[in-house]
PDB file of C-alpha atoms in Angstrom:
ATOM      1  CA  MET A   1     -20.900 -70.435 121.636  1.00 45.00           C
ATOM      2  CA  ASN A   2     -18.984 -67.942 119.838  1.00 53.00           C
ATOM      3  CA  ALA A   3     -19.654 -66.884 116.482  1.00 53.00           C
ATOM      4  CA  GLN A   4     -18.037 -68.134 114.022  1.00 59.00           C
ATOM      5  CA  PRO A   5     -15.789 -64.993 112.607  1.00 63.00           C
ATOM      6  CA  ASN A   6     -15.578 -64.271 108.649  1.00 77.00           C
ATOM      7  CA  LEU A   7     -12.645 -63.989 106.934  1.00 84.00           C
ATOM      8  CA  HIS A   8     -12.118 -60.203 107.459  1.00 83.00           C
ATOM      9  CA  ALA A   9     -12.211 -61.010 111.031  1.00 85.00           C
ATOM     10  CA  TRP A  10      -9.584 -63.779 110.735  1.00 90.00           C
ATOM     11  CA  TRP A  11      -7.166 -61.022 108.224  1.00 90.00           C
ATOM     12  CA  GLU A  12      -7.393 -58.163 110.909  1.00 87.00           C
ATOM     13  CA  ALA A  13      -6.375 -61.160 113.855  1.00 89.00           C
ATOM     14  CA  SER A  14      -3.390 -61.951 111.750  1.00 91.00           C
ATOM     15  CA  ARG A  15      -2.468 -58.653 111.751  1.00 90.00           C
ATOM     16  CA  PRO A  16      -1.354 -57.149 108.668  1.00 90.00           C
ATOM     17  CA  HIS A  17       0.062 -54.100 110.278  1.00 86.00           C
ATOM     18  CA  THR A  18       2.657 -56.046 112.031  1.00 89.00           C
ATOM     19  CA  TRP A  19       4.082 -57.871 109.130  1.00 93.00           C
ATOM     20  CA  PRO A  20       6.973 -55.483 107.951  1.00 91.00           C
ATOM     21  CA  ASN A  21       8.308 -56.891 111.282  1.00 92.00           C
ATOM     22  CA  ALA A  22       8.922 -60.342 109.474  1.00 95.00           C
ATOM     23  CA  PHE A  23       9.391 -58.512 106.238  1.00 96.00           C
ATOM     24  CA  ALA A  24      12.209 -55.924 106.527  1.00 96.00           C
ATOM     25  CA  PRO A  25      14.470 -58.183 108.510  1.00 97.00           C
ATOM     26  CA  VAL A  26      14.852 -60.577 105.928  1.00 97.00           C
ATOM     27  CA  ILE A  27      14.851 -57.635 102.793  1.00 97.00           C
ATOM     28  CA  ALA A  28      17.833 -56.157 104.766  1.00 97.00           C
ATOM     29  CA  GLY A  29      19.267 -59.505 105.673  1.00 97.00           C
ATOM     30  CA  THR A  30      19.255 -60.107 101.486  1.00 96.00           C
ATOM     31  CA  GLY A  31      21.089 -56.781 101.290  1.00 95.00           C
ATOM     32  CA  VAL A  32      23.840 -57.383 103.399  1.00 95.00           C
ATOM     33  CA  ALA A  33      23.894 -60.911 101.624  1.00 95.00           C
ATOM     34  CA  ALA A  34      24.388 -59.226  97.973  1.00 93.00           C
ATOM     35  CA  PHE A  35      27.171 -56.646  99.583  1.00 93.00           C
ATOM     36  CA  THR A  36      29.468 -58.965  99.736  1.00 88.00           C
ATOM     37  CA  ALA A  37      28.457 -60.767  96.263  1.00 84.00           C
ATOM     38  CA  HIS A  38      26.384 -63.831  97.729  1.00 88.00           C
ATOM     39  CA  ALA A  39      22.842 -63.002  97.972  1.00 90.00           C
ATOM     40  CA  ASN A  40      20.690 -66.521  96.786  1.00 93.00           C
ATOM     41  CA  LEU A  41      16.783 -65.379  96.220  1.00 92.00           C
ATOM     42  CA  GLY A  42      15.795 -69.102  96.820  1.00 95.00           C
ATOM     43  CA  ARG A  43      16.868 -68.940 100.149  1.00 96.00           C
ATOM     44  CA  ALA A  44      15.870 -65.389 101.120  1.00 96.00           C
ATOM     45  CA  LEU A  45      12.066 -66.134 100.007  1.00 96.00           C
ATOM     46  CA  LEU A  46      11.952 -69.039 102.400  1.00 96.00           C
ATOM     47  CA  ALA A  47      13.577 -67.345 104.612  1.00 96.00           C
ATOM     48  CA  LEU A  48      10.830 -64.875 104.061  1.00 97.00           C
ATOM     49  CA  LEU A  49       8.044 -67.190 103.919  1.00 97.00           C
ATOM     50  CA  VAL A  50       9.649 -68.732 107.768  1.00 97.00           C
ATOM     51  CA  ALA A  51       9.139 -65.540 108.867  1.00 96.00           C
ATOM     52  CA  TRP A  52       6.072 -64.384 107.694  1.00 97.00           C
ATOM     53  CA  ALA A  53       4.447 -67.876 109.061  1.00 97.00           C
ATOM     54  CA  LEU A  54       5.846 -67.140 112.602  1.00 96.00           C
ATOM     55  CA  ILE A  55       4.869 -63.525 112.962  1.00 95.00           C
ATOM     56  CA  ILE A  56       1.368 -64.742 111.773  1.00 96.00           C
ATOM     57  CA  GLY A  57       1.314 -67.838 114.457  1.00 96.00           C
ATOM     58  CA  VAL A  58       2.746 -64.612 116.985  1.00 94.00           C
ATOM     59  CA  ASN A  59      -0.658 -62.778 116.868  1.00 94.00           C
ATOM     60  CA  PHE A  60      -2.427 -65.581 116.669  1.00 95.00           C
ATOM     61  CA  ALA A  61      -0.883 -66.893 119.894  1.00 93.00           C
ATOM     62  CA  ASN A  62      -1.317 -63.692 121.284  1.00 91.00           C
ATOM     63  CA  ASP A  63      -4.984 -63.083 120.531  1.00 91.00           C
ATOM     64  CA  TYR A  64      -5.893 -66.357 121.970  1.00 92.00           C
ATOM     65  CA  SER A  65      -3.639 -65.853 125.222  1.00 89.00           C
ATOM     66  CA  ASP A  66      -4.878 -62.283 126.379  1.00 85.00           C
ATOM     67  CA  GLY A  67      -7.939 -63.544 125.416  1.00 85.00           C
ATOM     68  CA  ILE A  68      -8.229 -66.322 127.550  1.00 87.00           C
ATOM     69  CA  ARG A  69      -6.774 -64.652 130.319  1.00 79.00           C
ATOM     70  CA  GLY A  70      -9.464 -61.377 130.449  1.00 73.00           C
ATOM     71  CA  THR A  71      -6.382 -58.998 129.463  1.00 66.00           C
ATOM     72  CA  ASP A  72      -8.106 -58.038 125.994  1.00 57.00           C
ATOM     73  CA  ASP A  73     -11.796 -57.031 127.648  1.00 53.00           C
ATOM     74  CA  ASP A  74     -10.970 -53.472 127.263  1.00 55.00           C
ATOM     75  CA  ARG A  75      -8.389 -52.478 124.704  1.00 54.00           C
ATOM     76  CA  SER A  76      -8.899 -49.710 122.210  1.00 55.00           C
ATOM     77  CA  GLY A  77      -6.625 -51.387 119.677  1.00 58.00           C
ATOM     78  CA  PRO A  78      -8.374 -53.325 116.791  1.00 65.00           C
ATOM     79  CA  THR A  79     -10.535 -56.428 117.852  1.00 71.00           C
ATOM     80  CA  ARG A  80      -9.163 -59.602 119.023  1.00 78.00           C
ATOM     81  CA  ILE A  81     -11.012 -62.425 118.075  1.00 87.00           C
ATOM     82  CA  THR A  82     -10.986 -64.498 121.142  1.00 88.00           C
ATOM     83  CA  ALA A  83     -11.775 -61.508 124.451  1.00 83.00           C
ATOM     84  CA  SER A  84     -14.401 -60.242 121.396  1.00 82.00           C
ATOM     85  CA  GLY A  85     -16.432 -63.773 121.190  1.00 82.00           C
ATOM     86  CA  LEU A  86     -16.104 -64.258 117.716  1.00 84.00           C
ATOM     87  CA  ALA A  87     -14.055 -67.225 117.650  1.00 86.00           C
ATOM     88  CA  ASP A  88     -13.851 -70.086 120.043  1.00 89.00           C
ATOM     89  CA  PRO A  89     -10.198 -70.146 122.096  1.00 91.00           C
ATOM     90  CA  LYS A  90      -9.304 -73.200 120.384  1.00 93.00           C
ATOM     91  CA  ASN A  91      -9.509 -72.672 117.330  1.00 92.00           C
ATOM     92  CA  VAL A  92      -7.365 -69.408 117.244  1.00 93.00           C
ATOM     93  CA  LYS A  93      -4.762 -71.385 118.975  1.00 93.00           C
ATOM     94  CA  LEU A  94      -5.042 -73.739 116.258  1.00 95.00           C
ATOM     95  CA  ALA A  95      -4.450 -71.729 113.813  1.00 94.00           C
ATOM     96  CA  ALA A  96      -1.681 -70.024 115.995  1.00 95.00           C
ATOM     97  CA  PHE A  97       0.086 -73.911 116.433  1.00 95.00           C
ATOM     98  CA  ILE A  98      -0.270 -74.238 111.885  1.00 97.00           C
ATOM     99  CA  ALA A  99       1.483 -70.988 111.476  1.00 97.00           C
ATOM    100  CA  PHE A 100       4.265 -71.734 113.696  1.00 96.00           C
ATOM    101  CA  GLY A 101       4.241 -75.497 111.818  1.00 97.00           C
ATOM    102  CA  VAL A 102       4.812 -73.340 108.190  1.00 97.00           C
ATOM    103  CA  ALA A 103       7.074 -71.785 109.827  1.00 96.00           C
ATOM    104  CA  GLY A 104       8.802 -75.231 111.156  1.00 96.00           C
ATOM    105  CA  LEU A 105       8.731 -76.926 107.640  1.00 97.00           C
ATOM    106  CA  PHE A 106      10.173 -73.785 105.515  1.00 97.00           C
ATOM    107  CA  GLY A 107      12.795 -72.926 108.487  1.00 96.00           C
ATOM    108  CA  ILE A 108      13.349 -77.546 108.064  1.00 96.00           C
ATOM    109  CA  ILE A 109      14.048 -77.166 104.008  1.00 96.00           C
ATOM    110  CA  LEU A 110      16.303 -73.838 104.645  1.00 96.00           C
ATOM    111  CA  SER A 111      18.529 -75.082 107.665  1.00 95.00           C
ATOM    112  CA  VAL A 112      19.478 -78.188 105.139  1.00 95.00           C
ATOM    113  CA  LEU A 113      19.665 -76.042 102.255  1.00 94.00           C
ATOM    114  CA  ALA A 114      21.895 -73.681 104.087  1.00 93.00           C
ATOM    115  CA  GLY A 115      24.103 -77.102 105.172  1.00 91.00           C
ATOM    116  CA  ALA A 116      23.540 -75.901 108.606  1.00 91.00           C
ATOM    117  CA  TRP A 117      21.170 -78.195 111.094  1.00 93.00           C
ATOM    118  CA  TRP A 118      21.945 -76.244 114.220  1.00 94.00           C
ATOM    119  CA  LEU A 119      19.385 -73.147 112.810  1.00 94.00           C
ATOM    120  CA  ILE A 120      16.476 -76.039 113.561  1.00 94.00           C
ATOM    121  CA  LEU A 121      17.062 -75.301 117.205  1.00 95.00           C
ATOM    122  CA  VAL A 122      17.790 -71.544 116.553  1.00 95.00           C
ATOM    123  CA  GLY A 123      13.953 -71.838 114.812  1.00 93.00           C
ATOM    124  CA  ALA A 124      12.592 -74.250 117.697  1.00 95.00           C
ATOM    125  CA  ALA A 125      13.622 -71.465 119.978  1.00 95.00           C
ATOM    126  CA  CYS A 126      12.320 -68.590 117.890  1.00 94.00           C
ATOM    127  CA  ILE A 127       8.837 -70.614 117.881  1.00 94.00           C
ATOM    128  CA  ALA A 128       9.055 -71.037 121.766  1.00 95.00           C
ATOM    129  CA  ALA A 129       9.346 -67.067 122.270  1.00 93.00           C
ATOM    130  CA  ALA A 130       6.741 -66.244 119.941  1.00 91.00           C
ATOM    131  CA  TRP A 131       4.043 -69.079 121.879  1.00 92.00           C
ATOM    132  CA  PHE A 132       5.929 -68.179 125.441  1.00 93.00           C
ATOM    133  CA  TYR A 133       5.659 -64.446 124.730  1.00 91.00           C
ATOM    134  CA  THR A 134       1.557 -64.236 126.036  1.00 85.00           C
ATOM    135  CA  GLY A 135       1.290 -68.331 126.532  1.00 86.00           C
ATOM    136  CA  GLY A 136       2.188 -70.552 129.314  1.00 84.00           C
ATOM    137  CA  ASN A 137       2.202 -69.999 132.898  1.00 84.00           C
ATOM    138  CA  ASN A 138       4.583 -67.341 132.839  1.00 87.00           C
ATOM    139  CA  PRO A 139       4.742 -65.788 130.291  1.00 90.00           C
ATOM    140  CA  TYR A 140       7.357 -63.060 129.778  1.00 92.00           C
ATOM    141  CA  GLY A 141       6.189 -60.371 128.011  1.00 87.00           C
ATOM    142  CA  TYR A 142       3.807 -59.556 131.102  1.00 89.00           C
ATOM    143  CA  ILE A 143       7.290 -58.935 133.257  1.00 91.00           C
ATOM    144  CA  GLY A 144       8.415 -56.990 130.391  1.00 91.00           C
ATOM    145  CA  LEU A 145      10.813 -58.529 128.016  1.00 93.00           C
ATOM    146  CA  GLY A 146       8.351 -58.638 125.142  1.00 92.00           C
ATOM    147  CA  GLU A 147      10.910 -55.586 122.967  1.00 95.00           C
ATOM    148  CA  VAL A 148      13.975 -57.819 124.437  1.00 96.00           C
ATOM    149  CA  SER A 149      12.508 -60.773 122.518  1.00 94.00           C
ATOM    150  CA  VAL A 150      11.122 -58.997 119.346  1.00 95.00           C
ATOM    151  CA  PHE A 151      15.019 -57.382 118.925  1.00 97.00           C
ATOM    152  CA  ILE A 152      16.420 -60.700 119.537  1.00 96.00           C
ATOM    153  CA  PHE A 153      14.864 -62.476 117.044  1.00 95.00           C
ATOM    154  CA  PHE A 154      12.792 -60.446 114.336  1.00 94.00           C
ATOM    155  CA  GLY A 155      16.051 -58.021 114.418  1.00 95.00           C
ATOM    156  CA  LEU A 156      19.341 -59.721 115.183  1.00 96.00           C
ATOM    157  CA  VAL A 157      18.171 -63.917 114.432  1.00 96.00           C
ATOM    158  CA  ALA A 158      16.417 -62.865 111.338  1.00 96.00           C
ATOM    159  CA  VAL A 159      18.726 -60.693 109.908  1.00 97.00           C
ATOM    160  CA  MET A 160      21.947 -62.373 110.517  1.00 97.00           C
ATOM    161  CA  GLY A 161      20.124 -65.501 110.186  1.00 96.00           C
ATOM    162  CA  THR A 162      19.591 -64.251 106.318  1.00 97.00           C
ATOM    163  CA  GLU A 163      22.230 -62.868 105.844  1.00 97.00           C
ATOM    164  CA  PHE A 164      23.814 -66.900 107.217  1.00 96.00           C
ATOM    165  CA  VAL A 165      22.141 -68.946 105.038  1.00 96.00           C
ATOM    166  CA  GLN A 166      22.972 -67.148 101.923  1.00 95.00           C
ATOM    167  CA  THR A 167      26.948 -66.163 102.692  1.00 95.00           C
ATOM    168  CA  GLY A 168      27.452 -69.066 105.145  1.00 94.00           C
ATOM    169  CA  PHE A 169      29.141 -66.105 107.029  1.00 94.00           C
ATOM    170  CA  LEU A 170      28.460 -63.337 108.978  1.00 94.00           C
ATOM    171  CA  SER A 171      29.978 -59.615 109.133  1.00 94.00           C
ATOM    172  CA  TRP A 172      29.547 -56.559 110.884  1.00 94.00           C
ATOM    173  CA  GLU A 173      27.590 -54.612 107.962  1.00 94.00           C
ATOM    174  CA  GLY A 174      25.101 -57.685 109.130  1.00 96.00           C
ATOM    175  CA  LEU A 175      24.990 -57.228 112.653  1.00 97.00           C
ATOM    176  CA  LEU A 176      24.977 -53.326 112.537  1.00 97.00           C
ATOM    177  CA  VAL A 177      21.571 -53.756 109.863  1.00 97.00           C
ATOM    178  CA  ALA A 178      20.159 -56.590 112.362  1.00 98.00           C
ATOM    179  CA  VAL A 179      20.718 -54.173 115.471  1.00 98.00           C
ATOM    180  CA  ALA A 180      18.982 -51.417 113.413  1.00 98.00           C
ATOM    181  CA  ILE A 181      15.657 -53.276 112.446  1.00 97.00           C
ATOM    182  CA  GLY A 182      15.451 -54.917 115.618  1.00 97.00           C
ATOM    183  CA  ALA A 183      15.465 -51.206 117.342  1.00 97.00           C
ATOM    184  CA  ILE A 184      12.580 -50.399 115.327  1.00 97.00           C
ATOM    185  CA  SER A 185      10.697 -53.352 115.204  1.00 96.00           C
ATOM    186  CA  ALA A 186      10.606 -53.293 118.863  1.00 96.00           C
ATOM    187  CA  SER A 187       9.309 -49.581 119.186  1.00 96.00           C
ATOM    188  CA  VAL A 188       6.422 -51.292 116.972  1.00 93.00           C
ATOM    189  CA  ASN A 189       5.658 -53.650 119.824  1.00 93.00           C
ATOM    190  CA  LEU A 190       6.634 -50.850 122.561  1.00 96.00           C
ATOM    191  CA  VAL A 191       3.603 -48.122 121.059  1.00 95.00           C
ATOM    192  CA  ASN A 192       1.167 -51.338 121.288  1.00 91.00           C
ATOM    193  CA  ASN A 193       2.310 -51.309 125.261  1.00 93.00           C
ATOM    194  CA  ILE A 194       2.421 -47.294 125.464  1.00 95.00           C
ATOM    195  CA  ARG A 195      -1.299 -47.290 123.853  1.00 92.00           C
ATOM    196  CA  ASP A 196      -2.110 -50.484 126.756  1.00 90.00           C
ATOM    197  CA  ILE A 197      -0.902 -48.692 129.732  1.00 93.00           C
ATOM    198  CA  PRO A 198      -4.274 -48.538 131.660  1.00 91.00           C
ATOM    199  CA  THR A 199      -5.696 -51.868 130.653  1.00 87.00           C
ATOM    200  CA  ASP A 200      -1.917 -53.312 130.736  1.00 88.00           C
ATOM    201  CA  ALA A 201      -1.704 -52.023 134.151  1.00 90.00           C
ATOM    202  CA  ALA A 202      -4.770 -53.101 135.761  1.00 86.00           C
ATOM    203  CA  SER A 203      -4.656 -56.299 134.402  1.00 82.00           C
ATOM    204  CA  GLY A 204      -1.472 -56.802 135.717  1.00 85.00           C
ATOM    205  CA  LYS A 205       0.267 -57.035 132.899  1.00 87.00           C
ATOM    206  CA  GLN A 206       4.241 -55.242 133.380  1.00 92.00           C
ATOM    207  CA  THR A 207       5.290 -54.816 129.993  1.00 94.00           C
ATOM    208  CA  ILE A 208       8.173 -51.940 129.534  1.00 95.00           C
ATOM    209  CA  ALA A 209       5.863 -49.421 129.000  1.00 96.00           C
ATOM    210  CA  VAL A 210       4.012 -49.877 132.375  1.00 95.00           C
ATOM    211  CA  ARG A 211       7.500 -50.093 134.041  1.00 95.00           C
ATOM    212  CA  LEU A 212       9.076 -47.204 133.009  1.00 95.00           C
ATOM    213  CA  GLY A 213       6.057 -44.732 133.142  1.00 95.00           C
ATOM    214  CA  ASP A 214       4.137 -42.719 130.384  1.00 95.00           C
ATOM    215  CA  SER A 215       6.743 -40.190 129.692  1.00 96.00           C
ATOM    216  CA  ARG A 216       9.982 -42.566 129.631  1.00 97.00           C
ATOM    217  CA  ALA A 217       8.200 -45.136 127.487  1.00 97.00           C
ATOM    218  CA  ARG A 218       7.534 -42.741 124.947  1.00 97.00           C
ATOM    219  CA  THR A 219      11.521 -41.387 125.547  1.00 97.00           C
ATOM    220  CA  LEU A 220      12.786 -45.010 124.810  1.00 98.00           C
ATOM    221  CA  PHE A 221      10.144 -45.490 121.714  1.00 98.00           C
ATOM    222  CA  THR A 222      12.193 -42.646 120.157  1.00 97.00           C
ATOM    223  CA  VAL A 223      15.592 -43.400 120.826  1.00 98.00           C
ATOM    224  CA  LEU A 224      14.653 -47.090 119.183  1.00 98.00           C
ATOM    225  CA  THR A 225      12.707 -45.449 115.861  1.00 98.00           C
ATOM    226  CA  CYS A 226      16.053 -43.712 115.756  1.00 98.00           C
ATOM    227  CA  VAL A 227      18.401 -46.123 115.724  1.00 98.00           C
ATOM    228  CA  PRO A 228      18.380 -47.269 111.982  1.00 98.00           C
ATOM    229  CA  PHE A 229      19.100 -43.866 110.619  1.00 98.00           C
ATOM    230  CA  VAL A 230      22.311 -43.513 113.157  1.00 98.00           C
ATOM    231  CA  VAL A 231      23.370 -46.981 111.429  1.00 98.00           C
ATOM    232  CA  SER A 232      22.330 -45.570 107.986  1.00 97.00           C
ATOM    233  CA  VAL A 233      25.296 -42.936 108.678  1.00 97.00           C
ATOM    234  CA  LEU A 234      27.495 -45.666 110.307  1.00 96.00           C
ATOM    235  CA  LEU A 235      27.007 -47.614 107.400  1.00 95.00           C
ATOM    236  CA  ALA A 236      28.274 -44.458 105.132  1.00 94.00           C
ATOM    237  CA  LEU A 237      31.437 -44.387 106.324  1.00 93.00           C
ATOM    238  CA  VAL A 238      32.797 -46.774 104.489  1.00 88.00           C
ATOM    239  CA  TYR A 239      29.847 -47.628 101.571  1.00 91.00           C
ATOM    240  CA  ALA A 240      28.728 -43.511 101.245  1.00 93.00           C
ATOM    241  CA  PRO A 241      25.102 -44.860  99.378  1.00 94.00           C
ATOM    242  CA  ALA A 242      23.767 -46.226 102.526  1.00 95.00           C
ATOM    243  CA  LEU A 243      22.874 -42.829 103.557  1.00 96.00           C
ATOM    244  CA  VAL A 244      19.871 -43.410 101.002  1.00 97.00           C
ATOM    245  CA  GLY A 245      18.189 -45.171 104.111  1.00 97.00           C
ATOM    246  CA  LEU A 246      17.610 -41.614 105.517  1.00 97.00           C
ATOM    247  CA  VAL A 247      14.688 -41.252 102.985  1.00 97.00           C
ATOM    248  CA  ALA A 248      12.544 -43.061 104.915  1.00 97.00           C
ATOM    249  CA  LEU A 249      13.775 -40.386 108.111  1.00 97.00           C
ATOM    250  CA  PRO A 250      10.190 -38.556 107.460  1.00 97.00           C
ATOM    251  CA  LEU A 251       7.850 -41.758 108.193  1.00 97.00           C
ATOM    252  CA  ALA A 252       9.770 -42.120 111.457  1.00 97.00           C
ATOM    253  CA  ILE A 253       9.683 -38.162 112.106  1.00 97.00           C
ATOM    254  CA  ALA A 254       6.395 -38.401 111.627  1.00 97.00           C
ATOM    255  CA  ALA A 255       5.925 -41.748 114.443  1.00 97.00           C
ATOM    256  CA  ILE A 256       7.709 -39.376 116.699  1.00 97.00           C
ATOM    257  CA  MET A 257       5.753 -36.661 116.648  1.00 97.00           C
ATOM    258  CA  LYS A 258       2.051 -38.266 117.636  1.00 96.00           C
ATOM    259  CA  VAL A 259       3.983 -40.422 120.091  1.00 96.00           C
ATOM    260  CA  ARG A 260       5.448 -37.301 121.260  1.00 96.00           C
ATOM    261  CA  SER A 261       2.772 -35.225 121.152  1.00 95.00           C
ATOM    262  CA  GLY A 262       0.950 -37.539 124.411  1.00 93.00           C
ATOM    263  CA  ALA A 263      -1.946 -38.811 121.586  1.00 93.00           C
ATOM    264  CA  THR A 264      -3.128 -41.707 123.756  1.00 92.00           C
ATOM    265  CA  GLY A 265      -5.513 -44.576 123.238  1.00 89.00           C
ATOM    266  CA  ALA A 266      -6.977 -45.496 119.654  1.00 88.00           C
ATOM    267  CA  ALA A 267      -5.087 -42.187 118.513  1.00 92.00           C
ATOM    268  CA  LEU A 268      -1.564 -44.109 118.814  1.00 93.00           C
ATOM    269  CA  ILE A 269      -2.480 -46.718 116.086  1.00 90.00           C
ATOM    270  CA  PRO A 270      -1.579 -45.076 112.990  1.00 92.00           C
ATOM    271  CA  VAL A 271       1.701 -44.621 114.801  1.00 94.00           C
ATOM    272  CA  LEU A 272       1.761 -48.803 113.772  1.00 90.00           C
ATOM    273  CA  GLY A 273       1.940 -48.255 110.353  1.00 90.00           C
ATOM    274  CA  LEU A 274       4.148 -44.926 109.620  1.00 94.00           C
ATOM    275  CA  ASN A 275       6.582 -46.970 111.848  1.00 94.00           C
ATOM    276  CA  GLY A 276       6.012 -50.420 109.997  1.00 93.00           C
ATOM    277  CA  LYS A 277       6.467 -48.720 106.647  1.00 95.00           C
ATOM    278  CA  ALA A 278       9.615 -46.533 108.099  1.00 96.00           C
ATOM    279  CA  MET A 279      10.905 -50.019 108.894  1.00 97.00           C
ATOM    280  CA  LEU A 280      10.156 -51.385 105.592  1.00 96.00           C
ATOM    281  CA  ALA A 281      11.236 -48.297 103.050  1.00 97.00           C
ATOM    282  CA  TRP A 282      14.748 -48.259 105.499  1.00 98.00           C
ATOM    283  CA  ALA A 283      15.012 -52.169 104.942  1.00 97.00           C
ATOM    284  CA  VAL A 284      14.294 -51.415 100.909  1.00 97.00           C
ATOM    285  CA  LEU A 285      16.567 -48.873 100.310  1.00 97.00           C
ATOM    286  CA  THR A 286      19.045 -49.735 102.431  1.00 97.00           C
ATOM    287  CA  THR A 287      19.308 -53.305 100.297  1.00 96.00           C
ATOM    288  CA  VAL A 288      19.304 -51.476  96.940  1.00 95.00           C
ATOM    289  CA  ALA A 289      22.408 -49.092  98.128  1.00 95.00           C
ATOM    290  CA  LEU A 290      24.093 -52.390  99.529  1.00 94.00           C
ATOM    291  CA  ALA A 291      22.804 -54.888  96.628  1.00 91.00           C
ATOM    292  CA  PHE A 292      24.478 -51.874  94.263  1.00 87.00           C
ATOM    293  CA  GLY A 293      27.694 -51.596  96.340  1.00 78.00           C
ATOM    294  CA  GLY A 294      27.708 -55.689  95.918  1.00 69.00           C
ATOM    295  CA  MET A 295      28.147 -55.325  91.963  1.00 61.00           C
ATOM    296  CA  VAL A 296      30.584 -52.362  92.111  1.00 53.00           C
ATOM    297  CA  VAL A 297      32.546 -52.570  95.025  1.00 52.00           C
ATOM    298  CA  PRO A 298      34.980 -55.437  95.515  1.00 51.00           C
ATOM    299  CA  TYR A 299      34.375 -56.737  99.365  1.00 51.00           C
ATOM    300  CA  ALA A 300      37.614 -57.397 101.070  1.00 44.00           C
TER     301      ALA A 300
END
């Protein structure tokens, strides 16, 4: 019989180091809304709750699905409560669906407030993507599509969705910011998969890191991590204060240097925190710049 995990074990299973992937797109999307003088903090908070509950659900779902498949039996990352026997798999699965339910509830409320019922379908797609990443009979995370999904749902959908529920329209600034957040968010997922290349390959989990191989996966990580800072320069072509996002560059450089050094296994774990902090810092700094622009620059 599985031992009952303590609160700390459940906390670790929720993987707080991944939460910036949920917070950053909402912050950035709100910054874009503020740039057009349409920010609505109440709706931003609801969007934050949706994203936060969704990523917690993803993490519990991955813990459950990978655990019952045996993918996590030999890994160098944080402890998984299913694979380690700390929790009954049924309870981990239940925790995942409770989190998805919370995300769905707040998402419905947000859709009603925004007057866009079709957003409920988008939310349903997000929850389905979260579950079938490692769940179901043919999880797409096992065929190399995990980073693509992160880019779409925690980048494009999260940023532009946050913008839309506050403004009622989408902008090219929102698209650029969404690409930036989606790329660096995908890099966080990628470094996890680089770390797990040996065990994933052995278990038949064909992540993009396994498919590309170690060296090319590390190159892709570098490219994805740099995208937000390229976007800062592009935004600065029409609004110079957007360059403030470059202040977060040292964190990204530290992550890149660690990955390019050839670090493996547990030595790559700090990179998750570095890129998470870089993403969050970039989102906050860019949001401050855009919000200031919304106060002083007429939006055409």
